[in-house]
Amino acid sequence: MKAAEQLNVLKANVEIFLPDNALEEKLQLAEKENRTLIIKLGFDPTAPDLHLGHAVVLKKLRQFQDFGHTIVIIIGDFTARIGDPTGKNKSRPPLNADQVQLNAQTYVNQLSKILDVSKCEIRYNSEWLGSMDMTETIKLLSQVTLAQIMQRTDFNNRFSGSLPISLHELVYPLLQGHDSVMIHADIEMGGTDQLFNCSMGRQLQEGQGQHGQAVLCMPLLKGIDGSAKMSKSEGNIVGLTDAPNEMFGKIMSIPDALLAEYLHLVTDFTPEEKQQLLQQLEQGDNPMVLKKRIGLNVVQQYHSTEAAEQAQEFFQNQFQNKRFEEKEFTSVSLSSLSLDQTGTLRVLDLCKELKAGESRSNLKKLIEAGSVTVNGTKVTDAQDSVELGKSPVKVRIGKRGYFEIVP
Amino acid sequence: MKAAEQLNVLKANVEIFLPDNALEEKLQLAEKENRTLIIKLGFDPTAPDLHLGHAVVLKKLRQFQDFGHTIVIIIGDFTARIGDPTGKNKSRPPLNADQVQLNAQTYVNQLSKILDVSKCEIRYNSEWLGSMDMTETIKLLSQVTLAQIMQRTDFNNRFSGSLPISLHELVYPLLQGHDSVMIHADIEMGGTDQLFNCSMGRQLQEGQGQHGQAVLCMPLLKGIDGSAKMSKSEGNIVGLTDAPNEMFGKIMSIPDALLAEYLHLVTDFTPEEKQQLLQQLEQGDNPMVLKKRIGLNVVQQYHSTEAAEQAQEFFQNQFQNKRFEEKEFTSVSLSSLSLDQTGTLRVLDLCKELKAGESRSNLKKLIEAGSVTVNGTKVTDAQDSVELGKSPVKVRIGKRGYFEIVP
C-alpha cells in the first residue's frame, strides 16, 4: 500500500510524533527505497503481565505489521538487571537471570494475543550490552550530557527533592538508546512516558551517523478506576489474560467519562463504527449500552464472540437482574465465625466478620439504609441477632456481597 | 621505627587528613599487624612534566618509603583516555595509547628524582579497568549516587552554570576509586584538589568490605608568580628537569611573601634549620638571603651541590653584578637583520628585530628611559641610527636582554 494510505491508518491515536513529520518521512523513505521499516518495541521483562494499556501500543504495532513492516521486539534482559526508574521515585531491585527468562517467555506468549509473533524479530539486549567493555561504555556515555539526562522529569524531581539517584540509573536511557543503534531502528514505539528514553535512541543513532529513528508515543490508557494510568501496581488493570467474566465486569465498572477514550484505544471498531457509537451516546443513549458494546468487543478480541456473549449474560444476571436466587454466593464455613455461646451473632458483628475490610461505621450505615438482607429479609437494626448453625443462612451486604454461611 | 615516631615525621605539612586520625590509625595498624602500609599515588599521564608542586606530594611519599612502606604508583592509562575534569570547566580531549605510554615513561623517569623507583610498585589501571564488562560497570556505578558526585565543586559549578558535563566524566572519580579497591590501598595521597576523588576510593573500598583507605592531602604549592596554584598551563612552574640556572633563577623570582611556604614545602632542610632560617628573616635579614638558600637547596636536590653553586654565581653575574663585560650575550647573525642600503638601522627598528615579542611603543619607552645601550653607550633617541656590519656590536635592552651582533 502507498505511503500516503498507510499514513492515514497509522497516524490515528498517536499522541506524540518526534519529529512532527517523522512518520510521513519514514513511510516515504521505505517506499522510495522499496523496503519495509524496522519498528522497535522495547520491553523490560520485570512485569510480564500485559494489560489493555500495553495493548494500545501493541495494536498500533499490529497495524504496522499488517502493512508488511518488521516489528523487532527487544527483550531488555540486560537492562532489566538495572531496572528502569521511569516514573518511579526510587530505584528498582535488579532481577536475576532466571526471573528475566521466565518473564520474557510469558511476555512473548501474551504478545501473540495481538501480534503475529512468528513474523516478529525477537532480540535480547544482553547480546550486545553483555559484551560491551569499559572503553565502549565510556564512548557511549561521552555522547550525552548530564543536563540532557536531567531533562527526564523523574530524575529531575528526585534530584531536586534530594531523593537518591544511583549513577547506574542515569545510564539506563543510554542503554535502551543503544539498542536502537544496534538494530538500526527506523521507528521506536512506546507510551508517552517513554518519550525521553526513545529520543535518546534517536540522538545516539545520529551520533553514529545513522538516520535517527522516529519516535511515536501512544497515549497512556486510564485505569478502570479513572486514575491517570492503567498500572498493575495501582490495581486498576484489565489483564489480557483475564477470564471473560472478569474482563467484561471490569469494563462495565469504568466511569462513563472514560467511554470515548476506551472506545478509541482498546476496541477494534472501524473509525466509522466508533463515530456512530459516539453519536448515539450524544443523542441520549444510556451509557450502559456503549459500555456493553466496548466490553463485548474487548472480550471478543482476547477470547471469542461466544465467550463475550456469555460474559455479558453472566454480568447481567449477577449484577443487574433482581433474581436473588441466581446470584453466586461466597460460601463461608460456620466454624470460621466467632459465635457467642447461644449460637447467635448480632447483625453488625456478622457483617464485620464477612467484610473485615469495611469499617463498623460504614457497615452500620449500610444496615440502617436497608442494604443488608438475611435469607432475603431486610435487617435494619444493627443490634438484631441472627441465629446461625442450624441450616444455611444467605446474607447479602450491599450490591455485590453475597455470602452463604454453611454449618 | 615505632608508629608514634613515624607519625611525628609524616604528619608535617599535611593539609587534610580524612578522617582526622587516619594516619595515626593506619600506622598503628601496620605496627600491630607487623606489616608495611600500601600507599597509593595515582597519576593521570596526560601531563608528564613534573614540577615543584608535584614534588610536595612526592617528598612526603619518599618519607613513607624511607620508613619501609610500599608506594604503589597507579599509571591511569585507562582513565587518561577519559581525562579527569578536576578543576577544569570543560572536558579534556582523550589521549591515544601511544601518547599515554610515552607520558608514563617520562613520568616514571622524573619520579626517580625523588623516589626510589626500584622499590615502588607500578601498576597500569587498564589492567583491571580495560577488562571490566558492562555488568561490573553497572555494579560499580550503583554504589554512588548523583548527589554524592555532584558534591565535587567543579561538577557542581559546571552544572549550575549550564556548562556541559558529559556522563563519562562523572564516572572518572569512581574509576580512580576502583583502583584503590584493586590494590587494597591503606592510604591515598594527593593534592588538596584530589580530596573528592580520593574519598571516593575510601567509599568504594568500604562498599566491598575492605578497610577504607586514609586520605592525606598536601597543600597546593603556589606558582612562582604568586598565583594560587603551580600549573604548567599557567606558565608559573619550576620543572624538576629544568637546568640549574633556570631553576635557580625562577626561585629567585618568587615574591617574598612565598618564602615561608617554599621553605616548608620544597626544601629538604630539617625542621630546626627551617625554624632558624625563618627567625633570621624575622630579625631583619634581607629576604634575598633566604631566597638564595632556598634556590641553592632546590638545585642541590635535583642536580648537585656544585651545579647549585654555579647557578648562584651565574645568577649573581647576570642579574646582580654591574660588570657589563661578564654578562652572557645572545649571538645574533648580521645577515638575519634587515639592514637598509647604507648598512645602518634606527635604534627602534634594531630593538624590534632583537625583541620581536615587544611592542614598538614599549621599546620606545625603554629607549627614552635610558635602558638601551649600544656598545656600552646609552641611546635615548629612538630615531638615532646604528652602524652595523663592520665589527661586533653589543646591544643591551632592559635588564636582561644582552645581544651581540656578529658580522
PDB file of C-alpha atoms in Angstrom, chain B residues 39-164:
ATOM      1  CA  ILE B  39      50.439   3.988  49.850  1.00  0.00           C
ATOM      2  CA  LYS B  40      48.743   4.833  46.581  1.00  0.00           C
ATOM      3  CA  LEU B  41      49.639   7.676  44.269  1.00  0.00           C
ATOM      4  CA  GLY B  42      47.549   7.968  41.141  1.00  0.00           C
ATOM      5  CA  PHE B  43      48.940   9.669  38.080  1.00  0.00           C
ATOM      6  CA  ASP B  44      46.997  10.696  35.016  1.00  0.00           C
ATOM      7  CA  PRO B  45      49.555  10.518  32.212  1.00  0.00           C
ATOM      8  CA  THR B  46      48.218  13.493  30.323  1.00  0.00           C
ATOM      9  CA  ALA B  47      50.851  15.961  31.603  1.00  0.00           C
ATOM     10  CA  PRO B  48      54.121  14.213  32.354  1.00  0.00           C
ATOM     11  CA  ASP B  49      56.178  17.312  33.185  1.00  0.00           C
ATOM     12  CA  LEU B  50      56.624  17.205  36.926  1.00  0.00           C
ATOM     13  CA  HIS B  51      57.278  20.390  38.839  1.00  0.00           C
ATOM     14  CA  LEU B  52      57.854  21.510  42.416  1.00  0.00           C
ATOM     15  CA  GLY B  53      54.080  21.365  43.022  1.00  0.00           C
ATOM     16  CA  HIS B  54      54.161  17.609  42.413  1.00  0.00           C
ATOM     17  CA  ALA B  55      57.312  17.364  44.488  1.00  0.00           C
ATOM     18  CA  VAL B  56      55.373  18.419  47.592  1.00  0.00           C
ATOM     19  CA  VAL B  57      53.425  15.144  47.423  1.00  0.00           C
ATOM     20  CA  LEU B  58      56.368  13.075  46.207  1.00  0.00           C
ATOM     21  CA  LYS B  59      58.643  14.202  49.043  1.00  0.00           C
ATOM     22  CA  LYS B  60      56.004  13.040  51.515  1.00  0.00           C
ATOM     23  CA  LEU B  61      55.874   9.694  49.728  1.00  0.00           C
ATOM     24  CA  ARG B  62      59.653   9.492  49.991  1.00  0.00           C
ATOM     25  CA  GLN B  63      59.309   9.798  53.752  1.00  0.00           C
ATOM     26  CA  PHE B  64      56.882   6.873  53.767  1.00  0.00           C
ATOM     27  CA  GLN B  65      59.276   4.943  51.553  1.00  0.00           C
ATOM     28  CA  ASP B  66      62.179   5.661  53.900  1.00  0.00           C
ATOM     29  CA  PHE B  67      60.126   4.134  56.712  1.00  0.00           C
ATOM     30  CA  GLY B  68      59.791   0.973  54.622  1.00  0.00           C
ATOM     31  CA  HIS B  69      56.219   1.390  53.400  1.00  0.00           C
ATOM     32  CA  THR B  70      55.266   0.353  49.883  1.00  0.00           C
ATOM     33  CA  ILE B  71      54.473   3.037  47.329  1.00  0.00           C
ATOM     34  CA  VAL B  72      52.149   1.909  44.565  1.00  0.00           C
ATOM     35  CA  ILE B  73      52.130   4.247  41.595  1.00  0.00           C
ATOM     36  CA  ILE B  74      48.974   3.890  39.540  1.00  0.00           C
ATOM     37  CA  ILE B  75      49.516   4.992  35.980  1.00  0.00           C
ATOM     38  CA  GLY B  76      45.995   5.903  34.928  1.00  0.00           C
ATOM     39  CA  ASP B  77      46.499   4.825  31.352  1.00  0.00           C
ATOM     40  CA  PHE B  78      42.870   3.791  31.129  1.00  0.00           C
ATOM     41  CA  THR B  79      41.405   6.803  32.911  1.00  0.00           C
ATOM     42  CA  ALA B  80      43.633   9.111  30.843  1.00  0.00           C
ATOM     43  CA  ARG B  81      41.519   8.213  27.890  1.00  0.00           C
ATOM     44  CA  ILE B  82      38.670   9.905  29.718  1.00  0.00           C
ATOM     45  CA  GLY B  83      40.568  12.853  31.107  1.00  0.00           C
ATOM     46  CA  ASP B  84      39.975  13.985  34.661  1.00  0.00           C
ATOM     47  CA  PRO B  85      37.879  17.124  34.641  1.00  0.00           C
ATOM     48  CA  THR B  86      39.076  18.099  38.175  1.00  0.00           C
ATOM     49  CA  GLY B  87      39.184  21.850  38.481  1.00  0.00           C
ATOM     50  CA  LYS B  88      38.515  22.301  34.805  1.00  0.00           C
ATOM     51  CA  ASN B  89      35.490  23.946  33.337  1.00  0.00           C
ATOM     52  CA  LYS B  90      35.467  21.813  30.246  1.00  0.00           C
ATOM     53  CA  SER B  91      36.147  18.259  29.190  1.00  0.00           C
ATOM     54  CA  ARG B  92      39.625  17.205  28.177  1.00  0.00           C
ATOM     55  CA  PRO B  93      40.247  15.542  24.836  1.00  0.00           C
ATOM     56  CA  PRO B  94      41.105  11.864  25.354  1.00  0.00           C
ATOM     57  CA  LEU B  95      44.679  10.652  24.687  1.00  0.00           C
ATOM     58  CA  ASN B  96      45.621   7.784  22.438  1.00  0.00           C
ATOM     59  CA  ALA B  97      47.509   4.736  23.695  1.00  0.00           C
ATOM     60  CA  ASP B  98      50.916   5.802  22.288  1.00  0.00           C
ATOM     61  CA  GLN B  99      50.820   9.202  23.933  1.00  0.00           C
ATOM     62  CA  VAL B 100      49.846   7.619  27.227  1.00  0.00           C
ATOM     63  CA  GLN B 101      52.725   5.133  27.073  1.00  0.00           C
ATOM     64  CA  LEU B 102      55.258   7.853  26.256  1.00  0.00           C
ATOM     65  CA  ASN B 103      53.971  10.109  29.024  1.00  0.00           C
ATOM     66  CA  ALA B 104      54.034   7.284  31.544  1.00  0.00           C
ATOM     67  CA  GLN B 105      57.688   6.567  30.778  1.00  0.00           C
ATOM     68  CA  THR B 106      58.613  10.252  31.090  1.00  0.00           C
ATOM     69  CA  TYR B 107      56.737  10.389  34.361  1.00  0.00           C
ATOM     70  CA  VAL B 108      58.487   7.409  35.907  1.00  0.00           C
ATOM     71  CA  ASN B 109      61.887   8.821  34.864  1.00  0.00           C
ATOM     72  CA  GLN B 110      61.075  12.066  36.627  1.00  0.00           C
ATOM     73  CA  LEU B 111      59.732  10.284  39.714  1.00  0.00           C
ATOM     74  CA  SER B 112      63.178   8.805  40.175  1.00  0.00           C
ATOM     75  CA  LYS B 113      64.437  12.280  41.087  1.00  0.00           C
ATOM     76  CA  ILE B 114      62.561  11.960  44.395  1.00  0.00           C
ATOM     77  CA  LEU B 115      61.510   8.335  44.919  1.00  0.00           C
ATOM     78  CA  ASP B 116      63.468   5.119  44.806  1.00  0.00           C
ATOM     79  CA  VAL B 117      61.528   3.886  41.813  1.00  0.00           C
ATOM     80  CA  SER B 118      63.089   0.415  42.033  1.00  0.00           C
ATOM     81  CA  LYS B 119      61.207  -0.065  45.308  1.00  0.00           C
ATOM     82  CA  CYS B 120      57.874   1.278  44.002  1.00  0.00           C
ATOM     83  CA  GLU B 121      55.202  -0.943  42.579  1.00  0.00           C
ATOM     84  CA  ILE B 122      53.990   0.475  39.267  1.00  0.00           C
ATOM     85  CA  ARG B 123      50.572  -0.576  38.037  1.00  0.00           C
ATOM     86  CA  TYR B 124      48.579   0.478  34.970  1.00  0.00           C
ATOM     87  CA  ASN B 125      44.875   0.733  35.663  1.00  0.00           C
ATOM     88  CA  SER B 126      43.980  -0.607  32.218  1.00  0.00           C
ATOM     89  CA  GLU B 127      44.954  -3.948  33.815  1.00  0.00           C
ATOM     90  CA  TRP B 128      41.593  -4.114  35.606  1.00  0.00           C
ATOM     91  CA  LEU B 129      39.511  -1.362  34.032  1.00  0.00           C
ATOM     92  CA  GLY B 130      40.141  -2.480  30.453  1.00  0.00           C
ATOM     93  CA  SER B 131      38.568  -5.871  31.036  1.00  0.00           C
ATOM     94  CA  MET B 132      35.589  -4.686  33.080  1.00  0.00           C
ATOM     95  CA  ASP B 133      32.344  -5.591  31.343  1.00  0.00           C
ATOM     96  CA  MET B 134      29.051  -3.734  31.484  1.00  0.00           C
ATOM     97  CA  THR B 135      27.696  -5.836  34.348  1.00  0.00           C
ATOM     98  CA  GLU B 136      30.670  -4.959  36.537  1.00  0.00           C
ATOM     99  CA  THR B 137      30.467  -1.329  35.442  1.00  0.00           C
ATOM    100  CA  ILE B 138      26.814  -1.143  36.398  1.00  0.00           C
ATOM    101  CA  LYS B 139      27.614  -2.684  39.773  1.00  0.00           C
ATOM    102  CA  LEU B 140      30.304  -0.063  40.325  1.00  0.00           C
ATOM    103  CA  LEU B 141      28.021   2.807  39.297  1.00  0.00           C
ATOM    104  CA  SER B 142      25.236   1.575  41.553  1.00  0.00           C
ATOM    105  CA  GLN B 143      27.376   2.245  44.630  1.00  0.00           C
ATOM    106  CA  VAL B 144      27.390   6.017  44.247  1.00  0.00           C
ATOM    107  CA  THR B 145      24.556   8.493  43.945  1.00  0.00           C
ATOM    108  CA  LEU B 146      24.330  11.507  41.705  1.00  0.00           C
ATOM    109  CA  ALA B 147      24.077  13.754  44.761  1.00  0.00           C
ATOM    110  CA  GLN B 148      27.409  12.411  46.060  1.00  0.00           C
ATOM    111  CA  ILE B 149      29.148  13.006  42.747  1.00  0.00           C
ATOM    112  CA  MET B 150      27.692  16.483  42.486  1.00  0.00           C
ATOM    113  CA  GLN B 151      29.368  17.441  45.739  1.00  0.00           C
ATOM    114  CA  ARG B 152      32.519  17.802  43.670  1.00  0.00           C
ATOM    115  CA  THR B 153      32.867  21.532  43.296  1.00  0.00           C
ATOM    116  CA  ASP B 154      33.756  21.625  39.622  1.00  0.00           C
ATOM    117  CA  PHE B 155      30.852  19.362  38.634  1.00  0.00           C
ATOM    118  CA  ASN B 156      28.507  21.429  40.712  1.00  0.00           C
ATOM    119  CA  ASN B 157      29.803  24.703  39.262  1.00  0.00           C
ATOM    120  CA  ARG B 158      29.573  23.473  35.711  1.00  0.00           C
ATOM    121  CA  PHE B 159      26.074  22.056  36.168  1.00  0.00           C
ATOM    122  CA  SER B 160      24.688  25.148  37.861  1.00  0.00           C
ATOM    123  CA  GLY B 161      26.489  27.305  35.288  1.00  0.00           C
ATOM    124  CA  SER B 162      24.832  25.357  32.454  1.00  0.00           C
ATOM    125  CA  LEU B 163      28.209  24.189  31.152  1.00  0.00           C
ATOM    126  CA  PRO B 164      28.039  20.710  29.634  1.00  0.00           C
TER     127      PRO B 164
END
